[in-house]
Short mmCIF file of C-alpha atoms in Angstrom, two decimals:
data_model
loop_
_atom_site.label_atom_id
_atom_site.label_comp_id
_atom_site.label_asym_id
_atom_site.label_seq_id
_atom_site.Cartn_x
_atom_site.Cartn_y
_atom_site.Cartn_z
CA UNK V 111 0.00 0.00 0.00
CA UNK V 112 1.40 3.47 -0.98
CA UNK V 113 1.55 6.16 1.49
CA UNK V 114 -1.91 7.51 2.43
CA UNK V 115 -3.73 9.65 4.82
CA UNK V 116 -4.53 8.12 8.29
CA UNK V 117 -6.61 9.57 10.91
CA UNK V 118 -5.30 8.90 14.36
CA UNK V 119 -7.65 8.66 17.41
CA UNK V 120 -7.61 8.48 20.85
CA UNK V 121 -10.68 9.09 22.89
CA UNK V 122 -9.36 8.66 26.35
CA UNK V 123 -9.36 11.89 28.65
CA UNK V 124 -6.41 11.20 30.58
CA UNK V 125 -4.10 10.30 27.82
CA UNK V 126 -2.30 12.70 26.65
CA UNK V 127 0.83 14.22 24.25
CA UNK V 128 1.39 17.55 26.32
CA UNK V 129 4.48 18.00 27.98
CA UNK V 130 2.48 17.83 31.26
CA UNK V 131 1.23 14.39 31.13
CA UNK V 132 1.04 11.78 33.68
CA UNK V 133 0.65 8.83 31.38
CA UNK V 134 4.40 8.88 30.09
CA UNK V 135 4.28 5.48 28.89
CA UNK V 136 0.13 5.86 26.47
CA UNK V 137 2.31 9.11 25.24
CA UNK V 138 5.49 7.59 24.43
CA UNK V 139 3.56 5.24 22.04
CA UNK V 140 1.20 7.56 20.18
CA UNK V 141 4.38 10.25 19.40
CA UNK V 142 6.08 6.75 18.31
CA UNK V 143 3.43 5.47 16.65
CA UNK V 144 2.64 8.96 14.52
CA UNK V 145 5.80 9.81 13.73
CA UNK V 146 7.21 6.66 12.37
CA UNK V 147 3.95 6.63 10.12
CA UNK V 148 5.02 10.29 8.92
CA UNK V 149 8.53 9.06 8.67
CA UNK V 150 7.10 6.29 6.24
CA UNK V 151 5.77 9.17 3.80
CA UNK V 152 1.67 9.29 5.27
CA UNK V 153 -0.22 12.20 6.40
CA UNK V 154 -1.54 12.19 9.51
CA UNK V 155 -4.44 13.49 11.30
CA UNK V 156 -4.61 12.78 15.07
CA UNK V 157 -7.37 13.37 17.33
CA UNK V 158 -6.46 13.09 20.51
CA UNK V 159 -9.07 14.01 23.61
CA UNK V 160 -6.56 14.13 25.92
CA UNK V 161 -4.65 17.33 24.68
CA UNK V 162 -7.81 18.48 24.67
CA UNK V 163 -8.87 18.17 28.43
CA UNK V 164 -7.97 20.85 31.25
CA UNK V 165 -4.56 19.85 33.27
CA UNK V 166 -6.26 18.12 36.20
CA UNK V 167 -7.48 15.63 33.90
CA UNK V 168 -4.11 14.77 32.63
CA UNK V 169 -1.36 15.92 34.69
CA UNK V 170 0.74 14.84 37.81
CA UNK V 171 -1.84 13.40 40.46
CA UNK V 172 -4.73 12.71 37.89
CA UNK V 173 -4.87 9.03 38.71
CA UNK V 174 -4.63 9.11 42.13
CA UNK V 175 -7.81 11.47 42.16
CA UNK V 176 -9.78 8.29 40.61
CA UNK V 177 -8.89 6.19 43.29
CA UNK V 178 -9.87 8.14 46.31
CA UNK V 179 -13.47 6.53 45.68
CA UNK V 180 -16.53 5.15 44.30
CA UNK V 181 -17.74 9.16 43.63
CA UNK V 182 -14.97 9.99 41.95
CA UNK V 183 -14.68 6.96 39.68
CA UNK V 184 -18.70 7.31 39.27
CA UNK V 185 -18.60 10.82 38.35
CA UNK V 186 -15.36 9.98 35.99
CA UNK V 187 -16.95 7.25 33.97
CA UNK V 188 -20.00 9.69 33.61
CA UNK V 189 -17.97 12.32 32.00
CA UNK V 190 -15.97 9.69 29.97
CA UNK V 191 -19.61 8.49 28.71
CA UNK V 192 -20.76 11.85 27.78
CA UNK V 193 -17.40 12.44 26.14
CA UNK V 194 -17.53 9.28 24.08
CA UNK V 195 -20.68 10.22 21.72
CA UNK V 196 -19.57 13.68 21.50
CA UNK V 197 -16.18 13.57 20.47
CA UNK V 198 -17.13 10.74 18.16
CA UNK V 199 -19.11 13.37 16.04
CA UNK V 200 -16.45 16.05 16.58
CA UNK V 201 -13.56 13.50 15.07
CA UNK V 202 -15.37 13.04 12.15
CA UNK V 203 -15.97 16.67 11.65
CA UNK V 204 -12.50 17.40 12.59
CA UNK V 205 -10.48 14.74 10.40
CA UNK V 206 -13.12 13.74 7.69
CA UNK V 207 -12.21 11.45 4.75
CA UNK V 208 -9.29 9.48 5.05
CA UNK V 209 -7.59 5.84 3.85
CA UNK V 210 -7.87 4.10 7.04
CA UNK V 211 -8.62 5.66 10.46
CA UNK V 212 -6.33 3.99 13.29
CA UNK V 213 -7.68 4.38 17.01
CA UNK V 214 -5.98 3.49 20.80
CA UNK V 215 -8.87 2.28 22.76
CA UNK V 216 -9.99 4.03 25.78
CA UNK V 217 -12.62 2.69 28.27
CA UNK V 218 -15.98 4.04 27.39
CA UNK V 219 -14.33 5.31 23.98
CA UNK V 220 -15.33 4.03 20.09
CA UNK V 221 -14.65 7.17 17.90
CA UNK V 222 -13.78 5.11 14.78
CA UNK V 223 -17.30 3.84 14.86
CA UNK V 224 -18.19 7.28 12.91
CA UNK V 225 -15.61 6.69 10.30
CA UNK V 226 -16.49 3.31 9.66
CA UNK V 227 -19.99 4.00 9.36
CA UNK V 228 -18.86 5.88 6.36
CA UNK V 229 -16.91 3.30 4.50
CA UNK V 230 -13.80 3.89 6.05
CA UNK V 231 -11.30 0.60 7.61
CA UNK V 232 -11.44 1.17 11.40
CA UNK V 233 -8.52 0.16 13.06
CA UNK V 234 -8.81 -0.05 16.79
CA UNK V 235 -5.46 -0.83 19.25
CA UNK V 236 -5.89 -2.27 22.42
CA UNK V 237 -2.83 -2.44 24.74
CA UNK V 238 -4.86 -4.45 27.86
CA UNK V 239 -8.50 -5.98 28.66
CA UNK V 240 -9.45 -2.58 30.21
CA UNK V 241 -12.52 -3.93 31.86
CA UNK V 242 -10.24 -5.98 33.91
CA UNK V 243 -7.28 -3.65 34.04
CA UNK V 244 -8.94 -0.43 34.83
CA UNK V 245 -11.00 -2.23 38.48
CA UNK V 246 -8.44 -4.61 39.45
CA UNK V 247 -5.11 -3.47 38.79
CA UNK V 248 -5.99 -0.09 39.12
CA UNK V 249 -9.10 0.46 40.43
CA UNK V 250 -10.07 3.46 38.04
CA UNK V 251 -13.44 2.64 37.34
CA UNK V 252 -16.80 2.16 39.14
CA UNK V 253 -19.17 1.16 35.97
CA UNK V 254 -16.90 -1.47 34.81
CA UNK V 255 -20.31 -3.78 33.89
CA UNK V 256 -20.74 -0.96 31.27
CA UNK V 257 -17.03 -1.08 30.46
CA UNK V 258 -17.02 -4.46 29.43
CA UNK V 259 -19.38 -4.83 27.40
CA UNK V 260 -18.60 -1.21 25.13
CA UNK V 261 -15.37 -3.09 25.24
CA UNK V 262 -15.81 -5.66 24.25
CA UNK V 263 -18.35 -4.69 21.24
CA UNK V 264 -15.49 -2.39 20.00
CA UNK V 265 -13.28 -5.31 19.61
CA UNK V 266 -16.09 -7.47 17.77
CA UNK V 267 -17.16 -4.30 15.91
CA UNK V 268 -13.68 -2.98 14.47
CA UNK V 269 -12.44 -3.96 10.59
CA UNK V 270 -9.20 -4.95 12.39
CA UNK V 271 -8.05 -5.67 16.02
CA UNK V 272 -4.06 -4.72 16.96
CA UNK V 273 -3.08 -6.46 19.93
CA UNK V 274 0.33 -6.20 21.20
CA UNK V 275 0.93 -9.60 22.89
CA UNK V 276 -0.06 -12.99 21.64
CA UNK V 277 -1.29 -13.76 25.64
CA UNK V 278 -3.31 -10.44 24.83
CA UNK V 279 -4.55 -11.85 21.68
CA UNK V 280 -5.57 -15.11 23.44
CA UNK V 281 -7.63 -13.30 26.00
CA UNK V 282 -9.61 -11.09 23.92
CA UNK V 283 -10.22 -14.28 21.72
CA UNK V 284 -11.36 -15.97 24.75
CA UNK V 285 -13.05 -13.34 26.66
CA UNK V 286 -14.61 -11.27 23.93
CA UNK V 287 -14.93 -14.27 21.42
CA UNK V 288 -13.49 -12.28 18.05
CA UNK V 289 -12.07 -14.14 15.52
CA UNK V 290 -8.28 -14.95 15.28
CA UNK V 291 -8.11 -14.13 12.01
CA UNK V 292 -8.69 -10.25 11.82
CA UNK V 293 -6.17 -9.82 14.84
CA UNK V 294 -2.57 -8.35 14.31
CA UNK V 295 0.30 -8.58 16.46
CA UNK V 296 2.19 -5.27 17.09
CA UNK V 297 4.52 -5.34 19.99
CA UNK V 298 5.45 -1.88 21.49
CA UNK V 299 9.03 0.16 19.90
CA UNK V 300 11.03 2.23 19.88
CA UNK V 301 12.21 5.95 18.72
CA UNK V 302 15.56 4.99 17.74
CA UNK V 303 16.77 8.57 16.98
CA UNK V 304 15.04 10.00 19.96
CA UNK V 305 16.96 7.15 22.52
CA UNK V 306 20.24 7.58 20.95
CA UNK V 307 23.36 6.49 23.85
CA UNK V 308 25.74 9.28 21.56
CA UNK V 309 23.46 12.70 23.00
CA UNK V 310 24.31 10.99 26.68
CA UNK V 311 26.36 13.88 28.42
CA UNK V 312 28.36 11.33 30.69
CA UNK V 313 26.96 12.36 34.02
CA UNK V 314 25.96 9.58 36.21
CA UNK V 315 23.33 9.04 39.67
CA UNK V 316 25.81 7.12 41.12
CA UNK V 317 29.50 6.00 40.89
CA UNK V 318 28.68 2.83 41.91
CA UNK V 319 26.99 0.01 39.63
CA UNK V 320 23.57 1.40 38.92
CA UNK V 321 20.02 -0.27 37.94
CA UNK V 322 17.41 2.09 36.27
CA UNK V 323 13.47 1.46 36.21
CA UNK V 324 11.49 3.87 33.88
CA UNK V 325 7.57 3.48 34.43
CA UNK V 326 4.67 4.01 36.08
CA UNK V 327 4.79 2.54 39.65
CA UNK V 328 1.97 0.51 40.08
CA UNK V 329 2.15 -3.22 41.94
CA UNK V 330 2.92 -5.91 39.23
CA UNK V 331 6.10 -4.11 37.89
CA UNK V 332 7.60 -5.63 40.61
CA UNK V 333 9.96 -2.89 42.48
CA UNK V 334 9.18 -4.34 45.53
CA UNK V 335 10.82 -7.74 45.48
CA UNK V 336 14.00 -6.00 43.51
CA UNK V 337 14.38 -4.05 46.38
CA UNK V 338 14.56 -6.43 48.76
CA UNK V 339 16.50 -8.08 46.53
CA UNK V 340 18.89 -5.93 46.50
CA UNK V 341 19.20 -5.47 50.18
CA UNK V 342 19.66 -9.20 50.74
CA UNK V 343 22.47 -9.14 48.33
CA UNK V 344 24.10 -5.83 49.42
CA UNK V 345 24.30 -7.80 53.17
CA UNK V 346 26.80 -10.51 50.52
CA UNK V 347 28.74 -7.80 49.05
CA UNK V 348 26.97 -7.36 45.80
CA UNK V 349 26.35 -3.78 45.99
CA UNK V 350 23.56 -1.88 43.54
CA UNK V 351 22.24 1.30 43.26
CA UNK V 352 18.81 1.65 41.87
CA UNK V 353 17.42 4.77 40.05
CA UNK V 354 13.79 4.80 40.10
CA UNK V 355 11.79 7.25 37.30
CA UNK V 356 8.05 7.39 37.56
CA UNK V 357 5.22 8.04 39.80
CA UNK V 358 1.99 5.77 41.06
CA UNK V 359 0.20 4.30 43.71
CA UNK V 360 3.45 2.41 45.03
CA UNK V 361 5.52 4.95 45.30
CA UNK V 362 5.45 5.79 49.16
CA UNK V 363 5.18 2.17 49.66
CA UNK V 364 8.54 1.53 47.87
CA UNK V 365 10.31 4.63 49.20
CA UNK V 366 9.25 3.12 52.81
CA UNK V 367 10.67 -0.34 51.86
CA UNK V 368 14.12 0.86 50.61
CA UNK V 369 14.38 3.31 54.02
CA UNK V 370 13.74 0.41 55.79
CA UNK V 371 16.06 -2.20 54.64
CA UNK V 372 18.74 0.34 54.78
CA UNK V 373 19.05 1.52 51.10
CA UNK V 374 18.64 5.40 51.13
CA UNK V 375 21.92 6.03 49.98
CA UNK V 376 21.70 3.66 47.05
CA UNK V 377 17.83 4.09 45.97
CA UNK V 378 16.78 7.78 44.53
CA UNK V 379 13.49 8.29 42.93
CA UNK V 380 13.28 10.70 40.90
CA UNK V 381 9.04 10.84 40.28
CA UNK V 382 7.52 11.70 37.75
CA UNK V 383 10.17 12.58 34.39
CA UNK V 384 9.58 14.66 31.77
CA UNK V 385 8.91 12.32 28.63
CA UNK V 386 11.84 14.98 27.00
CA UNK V 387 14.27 13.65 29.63
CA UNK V 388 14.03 9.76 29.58
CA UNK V 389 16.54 9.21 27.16
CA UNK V 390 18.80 11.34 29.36
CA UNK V 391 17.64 9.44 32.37
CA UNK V 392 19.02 6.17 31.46
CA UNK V 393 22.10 7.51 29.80
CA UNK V 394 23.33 8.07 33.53
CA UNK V 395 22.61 4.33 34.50
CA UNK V 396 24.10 0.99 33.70
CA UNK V 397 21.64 -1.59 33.64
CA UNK V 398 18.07 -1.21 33.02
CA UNK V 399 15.17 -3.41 35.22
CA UNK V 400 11.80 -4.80 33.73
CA UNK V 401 10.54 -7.45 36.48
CA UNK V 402 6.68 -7.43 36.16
CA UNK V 403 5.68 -10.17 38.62
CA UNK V 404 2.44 -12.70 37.53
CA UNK V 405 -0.93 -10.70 37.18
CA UNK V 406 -4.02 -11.59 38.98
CA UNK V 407 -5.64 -12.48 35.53
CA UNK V 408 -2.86 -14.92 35.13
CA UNK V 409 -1.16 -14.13 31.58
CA UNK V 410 1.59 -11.00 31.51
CA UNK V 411 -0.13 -9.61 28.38
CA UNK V 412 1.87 -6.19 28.53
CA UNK V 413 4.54 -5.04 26.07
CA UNK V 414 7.13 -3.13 27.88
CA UNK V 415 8.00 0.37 26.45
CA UNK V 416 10.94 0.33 28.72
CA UNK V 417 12.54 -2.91 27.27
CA UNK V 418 13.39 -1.16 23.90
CA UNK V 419 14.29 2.32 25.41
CA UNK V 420 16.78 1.00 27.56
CA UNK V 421 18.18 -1.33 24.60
CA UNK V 422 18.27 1.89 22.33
CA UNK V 423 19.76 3.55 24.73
CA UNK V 424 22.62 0.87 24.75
CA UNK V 425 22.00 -0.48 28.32
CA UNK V 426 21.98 -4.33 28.81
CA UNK V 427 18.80 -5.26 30.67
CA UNK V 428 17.79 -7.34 33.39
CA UNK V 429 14.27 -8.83 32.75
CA UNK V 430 11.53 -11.21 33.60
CA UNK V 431 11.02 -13.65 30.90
CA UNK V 432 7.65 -12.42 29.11
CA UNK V 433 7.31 -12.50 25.24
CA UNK V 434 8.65 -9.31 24.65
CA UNK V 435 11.73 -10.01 26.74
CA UNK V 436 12.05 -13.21 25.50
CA UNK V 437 12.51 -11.48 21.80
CA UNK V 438 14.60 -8.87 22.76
CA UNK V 439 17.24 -10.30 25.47
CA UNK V 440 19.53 -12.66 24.68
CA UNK V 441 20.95 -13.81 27.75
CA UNK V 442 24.94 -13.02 28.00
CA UNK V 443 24.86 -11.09 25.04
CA UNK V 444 22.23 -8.21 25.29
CA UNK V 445 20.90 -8.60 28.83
CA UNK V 446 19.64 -11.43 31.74
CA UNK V 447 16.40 -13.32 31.84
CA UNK V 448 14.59 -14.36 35.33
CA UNK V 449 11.95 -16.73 35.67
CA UNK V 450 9.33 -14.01 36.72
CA UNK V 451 8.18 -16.06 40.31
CA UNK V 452 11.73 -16.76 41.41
CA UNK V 453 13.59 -14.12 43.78
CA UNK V 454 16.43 -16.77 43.55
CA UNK V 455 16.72 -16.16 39.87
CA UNK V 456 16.34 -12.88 40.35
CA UNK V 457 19.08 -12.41 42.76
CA UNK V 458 21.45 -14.74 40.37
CA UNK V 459 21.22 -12.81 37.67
CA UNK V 460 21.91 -10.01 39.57
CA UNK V 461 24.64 -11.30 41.02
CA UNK V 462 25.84 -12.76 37.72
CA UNK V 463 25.66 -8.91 36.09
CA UNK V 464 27.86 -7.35 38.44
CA UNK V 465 30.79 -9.56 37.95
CA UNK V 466 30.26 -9.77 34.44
CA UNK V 467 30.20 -5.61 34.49
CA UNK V 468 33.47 -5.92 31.92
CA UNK V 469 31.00 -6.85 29.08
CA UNK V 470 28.15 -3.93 29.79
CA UNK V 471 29.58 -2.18 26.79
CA UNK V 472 29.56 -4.51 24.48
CA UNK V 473 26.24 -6.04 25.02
CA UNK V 474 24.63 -2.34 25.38
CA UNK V 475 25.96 -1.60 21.81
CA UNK V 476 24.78 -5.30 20.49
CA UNK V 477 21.39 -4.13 22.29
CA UNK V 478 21.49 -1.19 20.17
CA UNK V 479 21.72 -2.60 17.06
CA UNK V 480 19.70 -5.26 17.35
CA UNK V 481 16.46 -2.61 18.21
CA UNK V 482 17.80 -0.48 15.29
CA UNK V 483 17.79 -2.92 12.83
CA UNK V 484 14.49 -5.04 13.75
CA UNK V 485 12.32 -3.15 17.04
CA UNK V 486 11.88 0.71 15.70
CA UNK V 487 8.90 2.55 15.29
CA UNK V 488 9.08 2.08 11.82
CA UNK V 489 9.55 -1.20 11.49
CA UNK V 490 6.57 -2.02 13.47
CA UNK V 491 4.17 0.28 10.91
CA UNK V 492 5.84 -1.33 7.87
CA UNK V 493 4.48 -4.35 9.12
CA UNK V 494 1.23 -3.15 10.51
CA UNK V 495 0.32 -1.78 6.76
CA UNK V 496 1.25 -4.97 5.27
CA UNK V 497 -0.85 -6.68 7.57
CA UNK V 498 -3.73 -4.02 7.81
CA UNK V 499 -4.08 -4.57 3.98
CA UNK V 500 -4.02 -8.00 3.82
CA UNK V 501 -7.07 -8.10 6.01
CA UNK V 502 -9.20 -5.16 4.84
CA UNK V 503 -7.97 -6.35 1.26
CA UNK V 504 -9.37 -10.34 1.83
CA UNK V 505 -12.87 -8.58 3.58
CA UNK V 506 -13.38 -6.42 0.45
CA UNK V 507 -12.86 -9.33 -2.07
#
């Protein structure tokens, strides 16, 4: 397919592309995500609610505000309602014709219903079950009876379904009982330009050997049982620092945890960072951490962001052993795998890093080229088109 004209949509209020956003990670992906498609020669028209909401929708603290109770999450999902039908009309208005119209899903949100009512392919990304997501692991919702089944008729409704795990793919196939066969599997990438290890300006958090985490701090990511980790193997001489960059729910929890088992001088969080300054975030750390622990729906269906930033940036990684980690980390050679229920592996390969510290430049650079070459931005759109067409293309025939 030649280079078109794509509308971009994303109907959830507290996701956001302004520089005050909470949600670094939902922003990280649609700047990714539009500019690799402009990159690749389309046009692009992005409507995004978000950038459209007042600051205490969107900025630092928004989330927590959800969770301080059933009113608030009530009253939220009421707005989110009333914003779904409206800005549906107002996309179409805004962006009008176009090839194909590509949309992230938000809970309550289906704004490429009014372009597909029109002819046009709706595409519609889903990064989680939301339904589940939104009440369990983060308790964000109230109407979530509601949630699931807009949800879920989004998924059944859309021309094509972009999942970006295969155990993703098997629960919406299983929970929400759409067909295998208009699905398409687009892990997360990466900006290789914008995470680039030669704009790094040398400076370092610690002097010491230093782990960086870059993410929203929320239970299952895991920071928990790396810190005590860490502490147990600081008491055997394997000393760590840890850099911590993000906000969430956890965060006074963890900051408690690390005072208490003695690791103030050798934990800093930072909060929440600046999408701008990631990339110069882990250029001051060796070693990045992605340790999501099991969720309470079973499958790990999430595609780290942080996996391919920290391998762009030319940092070897320490990882549980999820798909995407599995693709990306070669253990030895770009980074260390963990079985994600074992604090003994955990604590091996951490142990197994630090004397192998000799090698961290040479398997950050071998990190680096392998995203360059095969885990960009544009690499994932090139085969998203392919794909995108093939279906739309065999539905039209």
């Amino acid at each position: 397919m030649k280079p078109g004209t794509l509308g971009y949509l994303s109907g959830a209020p507290r996701v956001s592309t302004r520089p005050d956003a909470e949600a670094s990670g939902p922003k990280s992906h649609i700047l990714g995500f539009i500019g690799a498609f402009r990159k690749l020669g389309w046009q692009v028209r992005p409507f995004i609610v978000g950038d459209r909401m007042p600051a205490q929708w969107v900025g630092s603290g928004s989330e927590r505000k959800l969770r301080r109770g059933v009113f608030h999450r009530v009253a939220a999902d009421m707005v989110r309602l009333a914003l779904a039908w409206r800005n549906r009309q107002a996309a179409w208005k805004e962006i009008g014709p176009v090839d194909w119209v590509y949309e992230r899903f938000g809970v309550f949100q289906s704004l490429g219903r009014a372009f597909q009512r029109r002819g046009i392919p709706w595409v519609l990304e889903t990064n989680g079950p939301f339904f589940y997501e939104a009440k369990t692991e983060r308790r964000s919702i109230a109407l979530s009876a509601v949630a699931r089944r807009l949800e879920i008729q989004a998924y059944r409704d859309c021309d094509v379904l972009v999942c970006i795990t295969s155990p993703l793919r098997d629960i919406i196939v299983r929970e929400a009982g759409v067909p295998e066969d208009k699905i398409v599997l687009v892990p997360n990438g990466v900006d290789t330009q914008r995470f680039d290890p030669a704009k790094a300006d040398g400076s370092r958090y610690f002097s010491m050997p230093t782990l960086g985490f870059v993410g929203s701090l929320i239970a299952w990511q895991g920071l928990d049982r790396l810190t005590t980790a860490l502490a147990e193997l600081r008491a055997q001489g394997a000393d760590w620092a840890l850099v911590v960059a993000g906000d969430g729910p956890e965060r006074a929890a963890w900051e408690k945890l690390a005072r208490d088992r003695g690791l103030d001088d050798r934990v800093l969080f930072l909060g929440s960072v600046p999408w701008e300054q990631v990339p110069a975030v882990l250029g001051r750390i060796d070693v990045g951490y992605s340790g999501q622990v099991p969720l309470k729906i079973g499958a790990m269906y999430h595609s780290p962001l942080k996996l391919y930033e920290y391998l762009a940036m030319g940092k070897p990684v320490i990882a549980a052993a999820y798909e995407d980690a599995l693709r990306v980390v070669e253990p030895g050679h770009t980074g260390y795998l963990f079985a994600p229920d074992s604090m003994d592996e955990l604590k091996a390969v951490l142990k197994e890093a630090l004397r192998n510290r000799d090698r961290w430049e040479a398997m950050g650079a071998a990190a680096r080229r392998l995203v360059v070459s095969r885990h960009s931005w544009e690499a994932r759109i090139t085969h998203l088109v392919k794909e995108v067409e093939r279906i739309v293309g065999r539905r039209g025939a």
